[in-house]
Short mmCIF file of C-alpha atoms in Angstrom, two decimals:
data_model
loop_
_atom_site.label_atom_id
_atom_site.label_comp_id
_atom_site.label_asym_id
_atom_site.label_seq_id
_atom_site.Cartn_x
_atom_site.Cartn_y
_atom_site.Cartn_z
CA MET D 82 161.30 161.68 104.52
CA ASN D 83 157.81 162.61 105.28
CA LYS D 84 156.33 159.78 103.08
CA GLU D 85 152.83 160.81 103.58
CA LEU D 86 153.15 163.79 102.46
CA LYS D 87 155.33 162.59 98.80
CA GLU D 88 152.38 160.17 98.54
CA ALA D 89 149.60 162.47 99.14
CA LEU D 90 151.27 165.08 96.16
CA ASP D 91 152.31 162.39 94.22
CA ILE D 92 148.71 161.16 94.33
CA LEU D 93 147.11 164.96 93.44
CA GLU D 94 149.13 165.83 90.99
CA LYS D 95 148.57 162.84 88.55
CA GLU D 96 144.63 162.49 88.83
CA LYS D 97 144.37 166.07 89.21
CA GLU D 98 147.26 167.38 87.21
CA ILE D 99 148.13 170.08 89.59
CA SER D 100 151.95 170.80 89.77
CA LYS D 101 153.74 169.96 92.28
CA GLU D 102 155.29 173.21 93.22
CA THR D 103 152.00 175.02 93.20
CA LEU D 104 151.05 172.59 96.27
CA PHE D 105 154.27 172.88 97.64
CA GLU D 106 153.50 176.30 97.68
CA ALA D 107 150.07 176.11 99.03
CA ILE D 108 151.24 174.18 102.31
CA GLU D 109 154.00 176.93 102.51
CA ASN D 110 150.80 180.01 102.18
CA SER D 111 148.15 177.80 104.68
CA LEU D 112 151.08 177.43 106.79
CA ILE D 113 152.01 180.92 107.36
CA THR D 114 147.68 181.77 107.61
CA ALA D 115 148.34 179.06 110.54
CA CYS D 116 150.48 181.17 111.96
CA LYS D 117 149.21 184.62 111.83
CA GLN D 118 145.87 182.37 113.06
CA HIS D 119 148.05 181.43 116.28
CA PHE D 120 150.38 183.84 116.43
CA GLY D 121 148.13 187.42 115.38
CA LYS D 122 150.91 188.36 113.35
CA ALA D 123 152.83 186.59 110.33
CA ASP D 124 155.17 188.90 108.95
CA ASN D 125 158.21 187.49 110.17
CA VAL D 126 157.11 183.96 109.38
CA LYS D 127 159.06 181.72 107.01
CA VAL D 128 158.39 178.58 105.46
CA GLU D 129 160.80 175.84 103.72
CA ILE D 130 159.96 172.89 102.12
CA ASP D 131 162.65 170.42 100.83
CA ARG D 132 161.44 169.79 97.13
CA ASP D 133 162.89 166.27 97.39
CA THR D 134 161.92 164.78 100.84
CA CYS D 135 158.95 166.96 101.55
CA ASP D 136 160.06 167.95 104.74
CA PHE D 137 159.35 171.19 105.72
CA LEU D 138 160.50 173.81 108.44
CA CYS D 139 158.60 176.53 109.88
CA TYR D 140 160.72 179.38 111.81
CA ALA D 141 160.35 183.26 112.70
CA GLU D 142 162.01 185.46 112.17
CA LYS D 143 163.29 187.56 116.01
CA GLU D 144 165.62 189.99 116.93
CA VAL D 145 167.61 189.51 120.06
CA VAL D 146 167.37 191.63 122.78
CA GLU D 147 168.90 192.08 126.45
CA THR D 148 166.42 191.33 128.76
CA GLU D 149 162.17 190.22 128.62
CA ASP D 150 162.01 193.60 129.71
CA ASP D 151 162.97 194.84 126.61
CA VAL D 152 160.84 192.77 124.53
CA GLU D 153 157.63 194.70 122.89
CA ASP D 154 156.64 192.24 120.68
CA ASP D 155 157.57 188.21 121.52
CA CYS D 156 156.30 188.03 118.13
CA LEU D 157 159.22 189.68 116.80
CA GLN D 158 161.86 189.72 119.75
CA ILE D 159 163.78 187.32 122.50
CA PRO D 160 166.01 187.88 125.01
CA LEU D 161 169.53 186.59 125.01
CA GLU D 162 169.21 184.39 127.27
CA GLN D 163 166.39 182.72 125.43
CA ALA D 164 168.44 183.42 121.70
CA ARG D 165 171.54 181.27 123.74
CA GLU D 166 169.40 178.08 123.90
CA VAL D 167 168.26 178.31 119.98
CA SER D 168 172.10 179.23 119.01
CA LYS D 169 175.08 179.46 121.38
CA LYS D 170 176.83 182.61 119.37
CA ALA D 171 173.48 184.97 119.20
CA ASN D 172 173.78 188.68 120.57
CA ILE D 173 172.34 191.35 121.17
CA GLY D 174 171.07 193.67 117.62
CA ASP D 175 171.13 189.60 115.57
CA ILE D 176 168.48 187.81 113.99
CA ILE D 177 167.75 184.25 114.75
CA HIS D 178 165.47 181.60 113.27
CA VAL D 179 163.22 180.43 116.27
CA GLU D 180 161.92 177.06 114.77
CA ILE D 181 157.39 177.31 114.94
CA LYS D 182 156.00 173.41 116.02
CA SER D 183 153.07 173.40 114.20
CA LYS D 184 151.58 170.76 116.31
CA GLU D 185 151.76 173.71 118.68
CA PHE D 186 149.01 175.27 116.56
CA GLY D 187 145.22 175.19 117.74
CA ARG D 188 141.90 173.89 116.41
CA ILE D 189 140.98 176.58 114.56
CA ALA D 190 144.11 177.75 113.39
CA THR D 191 144.66 173.89 111.46
CA GLN D 192 141.12 174.38 110.22
CA ASN D 193 142.02 178.02 108.39
CA ALA D 194 145.45 175.89 107.51
CA LYS D 195 143.65 173.04 105.81
CA ASN D 196 140.85 175.29 103.98
CA VAL D 197 143.68 177.23 102.55
CA ILE D 198 145.11 174.00 100.92
CA LEU D 199 141.86 173.52 99.72
CA GLN D 200 140.84 176.70 98.20
CA LYS D 201 144.24 176.37 96.13
CA ILE D 202 143.55 173.03 95.16
CA ARG D 203 140.03 173.56 93.83
CA GLU D 204 140.98 177.00 91.60
CA GLU D 205 143.93 175.02 90.40
CA GLU D 206 141.76 172.30 89.09
CA ARG D 207 138.84 174.49 87.90
CA SER D 208 142.20 176.52 86.22
CA VAL D 209 143.30 172.71 84.59
CA VAL D 210 140.12 172.16 82.93
CA TYR D 211 139.48 175.49 81.65
CA ASN D 212 143.24 175.09 80.10
CA GLN D 213 141.88 171.79 78.75
CA TYR D 214 138.64 172.96 76.84
CA PHE D 215 140.06 176.72 76.29
CA GLU D 216 142.39 174.60 73.88
CA LYS D 217 139.42 172.65 72.02
CA GLU D 218 137.53 175.62 71.22
CA LYS D 219 136.55 176.02 67.71
CA ASP D 220 136.81 172.03 67.91
CA VAL D 221 134.18 169.26 68.04
CA VAL D 222 134.45 166.83 70.45
CA THR D 223 132.08 163.43 72.20
CA GLY D 224 129.98 164.20 74.51
CA VAL D 225 127.75 162.03 76.94
CA VAL D 226 123.76 163.71 76.89
CA GLN D 227 122.90 164.19 80.48
CA ARG D 228 119.71 165.83 81.19
CA TYR D 229 117.22 168.48 80.01
CA LEU D 230 117.92 171.99 81.56
CA GLY D 231 114.16 173.64 80.54
CA ARG D 232 114.74 173.55 76.71
CA ASN D 233 119.03 173.42 77.35
CA ILE D 234 120.74 170.40 77.35
CA SER D 235 123.86 169.40 79.77
CA ILE D 236 126.52 167.61 78.20
CA ASN D 237 128.84 165.71 79.86
CA LEU D 238 132.87 166.15 77.90
CA GLY D 239 133.85 164.36 80.63
CA LYS D 240 136.42 166.48 83.35
CA ALA D 241 133.07 169.56 82.72
CA ASP D 242 129.71 169.74 81.83
CA ALA D 243 128.63 171.76 78.32
CA ILE D 244 126.12 173.68 77.43
CA LEU D 245 123.48 173.10 74.75
CA ASN D 246 121.38 175.75 74.38
CA GLU D 247 118.48 175.79 72.46
CA SER D 248 119.27 178.12 69.35
CA GLU D 249 122.22 175.88 69.32
CA GLN D 250 119.85 173.04 69.08
CA VAL D 251 119.09 171.10 65.29
CA LYS D 252 114.91 171.70 64.94
CA GLY D 253 113.57 167.98 65.21
CA GLU D 254 117.24 166.32 67.38
CA VAL D 255 116.03 164.47 70.31
CA PHE D 256 118.21 162.71 72.69
CA LYS D 257 118.43 160.31 75.55
CA PRO D 258 120.44 160.22 78.49
CA THR D 259 123.73 158.65 77.97
CA GLU D 260 123.55 159.22 74.11
CA ARG D 261 127.21 160.11 72.89
CA ILE D 262 126.73 162.94 70.54
CA LYS D 263 129.67 165.18 68.68
CA VAL D 264 129.09 168.44 69.68
CA TYR D 265 131.29 172.05 68.44
CA ILE D 266 132.93 173.88 71.36
CA LEU D 267 131.89 178.00 70.78
CA GLU D 268 133.12 179.26 73.55
CA VAL D 269 134.78 178.69 76.92
CA LYS D 270 134.16 180.89 80.10
CA ASN D 271 136.23 180.78 83.44
CA THR D 272 133.81 181.69 85.90
CA PRO D 273 134.35 181.72 90.05
CA LYS D 274 132.20 178.46 89.79
CA GLY D 275 134.78 176.87 87.29
CA PRO D 276 134.66 177.22 83.40
CA ARG D 277 130.98 177.36 81.66
CA ILE D 278 131.42 175.90 77.65
CA LEU D 279 129.14 176.52 75.29
CA VAL D 280 128.48 173.82 72.61
CA SER D 281 126.93 173.52 69.36
CA ARG D 282 125.05 171.54 66.73
CA THR D 283 124.03 173.81 64.20
CA HIS D 284 127.65 175.64 63.64
CA PRO D 285 128.77 175.15 59.79
CA GLU D 286 132.21 174.16 61.31
CA LEU D 287 131.14 170.97 63.27
CA VAL D 288 130.55 169.80 59.48
CA LYS D 289 134.17 171.03 58.77
CA ARG D 290 135.86 169.32 61.58
CA LEU D 291 133.86 166.11 60.88
CA PHE D 292 135.22 165.57 57.46
CA GLU D 293 138.69 166.96 58.72
CA SER D 294 138.17 163.79 61.27
CA GLU D 295 136.96 161.61 58.48
CA VAL D 296 138.72 162.02 55.46
CA THR D 297 142.65 161.29 55.96
CA GLU D 298 143.16 164.10 52.99
CA ILE D 299 141.75 167.22 54.19
CA LYS D 300 143.19 166.73 57.25
CA ASP D 301 147.07 166.55 55.45
CA GLY D 302 146.59 169.45 53.23
CA THR D 303 145.57 167.65 50.33
CA VAL D 304 142.13 168.66 50.24
CA GLU D 305 141.10 171.69 51.34
CA ILE D 306 137.24 172.93 52.53
CA LYS D 307 137.04 176.35 50.62
CA SER D 308 133.66 177.15 51.89
CA ILE D 309 130.52 175.77 53.23
CA ALA D 310 127.37 176.53 53.79
CA ARG D 311 124.38 175.12 56.26
CA GLU D 312 121.30 175.04 57.00
CA ALA D 313 121.32 172.63 59.97
CA GLY D 314 119.21 169.40 60.07
CA SER D 315 118.36 170.29 56.09
CA ARG D 316 121.20 171.08 53.61
CA THR D 317 124.61 171.37 53.79
CA LYS D 318 126.92 172.46 50.78
CA ILE D 319 130.77 172.05 50.87
CA ALA D 320 132.91 173.31 48.14
CA VAL D 321 136.38 171.65 47.73
CA TRP D 322 140.36 171.98 46.00
CA SER D 323 142.03 169.51 45.42
CA ASN D 324 146.09 170.42 45.60
CA ASN D 325 147.00 167.63 43.98
CA PRO D 326 145.99 167.23 40.44
CA ASN D 327 146.54 163.47 41.07
CA VAL D 328 143.40 163.13 43.77
CA ASP D 329 140.08 163.90 43.32
CA ALA D 330 138.56 166.34 45.90
CA VAL D 331 135.53 165.64 45.75
CA GLY D 332 136.08 161.23 45.51
CA ALA D 333 138.02 161.86 48.52
CA CYS D 334 135.37 163.21 51.04
CA VAL D 335 132.67 160.89 49.47
CA GLY D 336 134.83 157.78 50.25
CA MET D 337 134.38 154.33 48.90
CA ASN D 338 130.74 153.26 48.25
CA GLY D 339 130.08 157.32 50.50
CA SER D 340 131.64 155.42 53.38
CA ARG D 341 133.31 158.68 54.56
CA VAL D 342 130.33 160.94 53.71
CA ASN D 343 127.70 158.50 55.27
CA ALA D 344 129.22 158.05 58.29
CA ILE D 345 129.46 162.37 59.18
CA VAL D 346 125.55 161.85 57.63
CA ASP D 347 124.44 159.64 60.21
CA GLU D 348 126.72 161.65 62.88
CA LEU D 349 124.28 164.55 62.10
CA ARG D 350 121.06 162.67 62.12
CA GLY D 351 120.28 161.82 58.16
CA GLU D 352 121.36 166.12 57.20
CA LYS D 353 121.81 166.22 53.55
CA ILE D 354 125.51 166.97 52.68
CA ASP D 355 126.69 168.00 48.74
CA ILE D 356 129.95 168.24 48.25
CA VAL D 357 131.49 170.58 44.88
CA ASN D 358 134.41 170.98 43.40
CA TRP D 359 135.36 174.82 43.96
CA ASP D 360 136.54 176.86 40.98
CA GLU D 361 138.64 180.01 40.48
CA ASN D 362 136.34 180.79 37.72
CA PRO D 363 133.02 182.88 39.13
CA GLY D 364 131.24 181.24 36.39
CA ASN D 365 131.72 177.52 36.99
CA LEU D 366 131.77 177.86 41.00
CA ILE D 367 128.07 179.05 40.88
CA GLN D 368 127.50 176.36 38.02
CA ASN D 369 128.96 173.72 40.07
CA ALA D 370 127.14 175.45 43.46
CA LEU D 371 124.01 174.62 41.73
CA SER D 372 124.28 171.43 41.32
CA PRO D 373 122.30 168.85 40.63
CA ALA D 374 120.54 171.81 38.57
CA LYS D 375 121.83 171.74 35.00
CA ILE D 376 123.16 175.59 34.22
CA VAL D 377 122.59 177.01 30.32
CA ALA D 378 124.41 179.79 31.38
CA VAL D 379 125.45 182.12 33.86
CA PHE D 380 126.36 185.83 33.68
CA ALA D 381 128.85 187.07 36.88
CA ASP D 382 129.57 190.05 37.76
CA PRO D 383 133.19 189.96 40.19
CA ASP D 384 132.80 193.22 41.18
CA GLU D 385 129.54 193.64 42.03
CA ARG D 386 129.12 190.08 43.40
CA THR D 387 125.95 188.87 41.30
CA ALA D 388 125.47 186.52 39.06
CA LYS D 389 122.15 185.98 36.65
CA VAL D 390 122.05 182.36 35.81
CA VAL D 391 119.67 181.03 33.32
CA VAL D 392 118.77 177.54 33.15
CA PRO D 393 116.27 175.09 31.65
CA ASP D 394 112.51 175.86 32.22
CA TYR D 395 111.95 172.04 33.50
CA GLN D 396 114.93 172.48 35.78
CA LEU D 397 114.24 175.65 37.23
CA SER D 398 112.18 174.53 40.36
CA LEU D 399 115.39 172.05 41.07
CA ALA D 400 117.90 174.89 40.84
CA ILE D 401 115.77 177.01 43.34
CA GLY D 402 114.76 174.25 45.44
CA LYS D 403 112.84 173.85 48.53
CA GLU D 404 111.53 176.96 49.78
CA GLY D 405 114.55 178.46 47.76
CA GLN D 406 117.02 176.47 49.56
CA ASN D 407 119.49 175.14 47.05
CA ALA D 408 119.99 179.07 45.52
CA ARG D 409 119.86 180.25 48.77
CA LEU D 410 122.98 177.98 49.89
CA ALA D 411 124.37 177.92 46.65
CA ALA D 412 124.73 182.10 46.96
CA ARG D 413 126.11 181.72 50.67
CA LEU D 414 128.83 178.93 49.75
CA THR D 415 130.14 181.41 46.81
CA GLY D 416 129.29 184.91 47.99
CA TYR D 417 127.54 186.22 45.00
CA LYS D 418 123.41 187.18 45.05
CA ILE D 419 122.30 184.66 42.37
CA ASP D 420 118.92 185.30 40.35
CA ILE D 421 117.69 182.85 38.77
CA LYS D 422 115.96 182.21 35.78
CA SER D 423 114.15 179.61 33.21
CA GLU D 424 114.80 180.15 29.32
CA THR D 425 111.97 181.14 28.54
CA GLN D 426 111.71 184.08 31.19
CA ALA D 427 115.30 184.76 30.42
CA LYS D 428 114.00 186.05 26.69
CA ASP D 429 112.54 188.91 27.61
CA ALA D 430 114.92 189.95 31.08
CA PRO D 431 117.70 191.96 30.57
CA GLY D 432 121.03 190.84 31.45
CA PHE D 433 120.02 187.09 30.80
CA ARG D 434 120.54 187.80 27.10
CA TYR D 435 124.03 186.84 25.56
CA GLU D 436 123.68 189.67 23.25
CA ASP D 437 123.38 192.26 26.51
CA TYR D 438 126.91 191.85 26.46
CA LEU D 439 128.30 191.87 22.89
CA GLY D 440 130.03 194.83 22.38
CA GLU D 441 131.17 195.59 25.12
CA ASP D 442 134.55 195.70 27.08
CA ASP D 443 133.73 193.98 30.34
CA GLU D 444 134.53 191.87 32.93
CA TYR D 445 132.59 188.95 30.78
CA ASP D 446 135.32 188.66 28.25
CA ASP D 447 136.32 185.40 30.52
CA TYR D 448 133.31 183.62 30.15
CA ASP D 449 132.22 184.06 26.20
CA ASP D 450 134.11 181.29 25.05
CA GLU D 451 132.71 178.89 27.29
CA PHE D 452 129.03 180.68 26.46
CA ASP D 453 129.84 179.73 23.35
CA GLU D 454 130.29 176.01 23.25
CA THR D 455 127.04 175.70 25.31
CA TYR D 456 124.87 178.01 23.50
CA GLU D 457 126.40 176.61 20.56
CA GLU D 458 124.84 173.13 21.87
CA GLU D 459 121.98 173.57 22.77
CA TYR D 460 120.43 176.38 20.68
CA GLU D 461 120.19 177.66 17.09
CA GLY D 462 119.29 181.14 15.27
CA ASP D 463 119.97 184.22 15.27
CA PRO D 464 120.59 185.67 19.01
CA GLU D 465 120.58 189.39 17.60
CA GLU D 466 116.73 188.53 16.74
CA GLY D 467 116.52 188.30 21.22
CA GLY D 468 115.63 185.30 22.95
CA PHE D 469 117.23 181.76 23.20
CA GLU D 470 114.85 178.90 20.86
CA GLU D 471 115.73 175.29 21.82
CA GLU D 472 116.24 173.07 19.44
#
């Protein structure tokens, strides 16, 4: 048994995660390459390796001819006299196996054989790393900040380095070398120099994956994240839905004393996260999405994907948010184009008044009852006279 070779293959398989079969094939190819370098051709050369003992045999298939004068190519033919030394049963015209001693190879042939094995090991190592991280594409991993490459950042993920481009960095975030951060793997490309991994800190899926890892109910499917809208570094809104009526979707995501959501906020360096309940009713969903602002009325058009929202005068700035952020995120979360007006503005704005929809056979019938309750509680007066009159 070739113990040294067997031990070397075991170590390579364990450390590099390269299968032994691949290594055996590399050794066979290297010996054939050495033969070609040594003899000038290797078309008739065969290599056999015992997978259990790692003993190998290298031989050439040669045709038996009568005398040395009949030999046209000594790499392909062998005289009968020499053939009988290999096999006593050899006859003219037979094909016999003539063993090739690898120790006879010259320095150049040996070096070429070594290079073939090393090249195969490098290729397989890159392939293993590529496959490993390709499986993690669209997932979150933990990496260690290495250094700044201009405005980009090199992140070590363990067996490979990733690039965090400037466009995928959150404005204001500054990392120190050796700092551990979580990143979202955008894309894994296979290149001649190894896998090229692009990661992100701004992608909305980063927040989604963090919730999946932090909230058990999301991981097991009890709670679903139906929609997510994010402005990286500032605020994120997510809409959640519970498949179990006994489980509060928002409460599960927030955790006891906010422990779950706070862990995610810390990872995102203080980014605010609004968690709202998902609702199949567009009016209710839009109302939830615009929280913490209070809503007086919502007129949603599912066909046009538009919505007109009325809010109390003192809540208008809160509903719109700083630089329109709250309304903008709510629009992304729901998929509706949202137009927000205060009660005073809505009095004279077509489409913002309840009477605009009276007597019409349209899709707003589903929301009439809900609006009636709100209207009766908050307002008095004849709606036909136009506008909303606060109590």
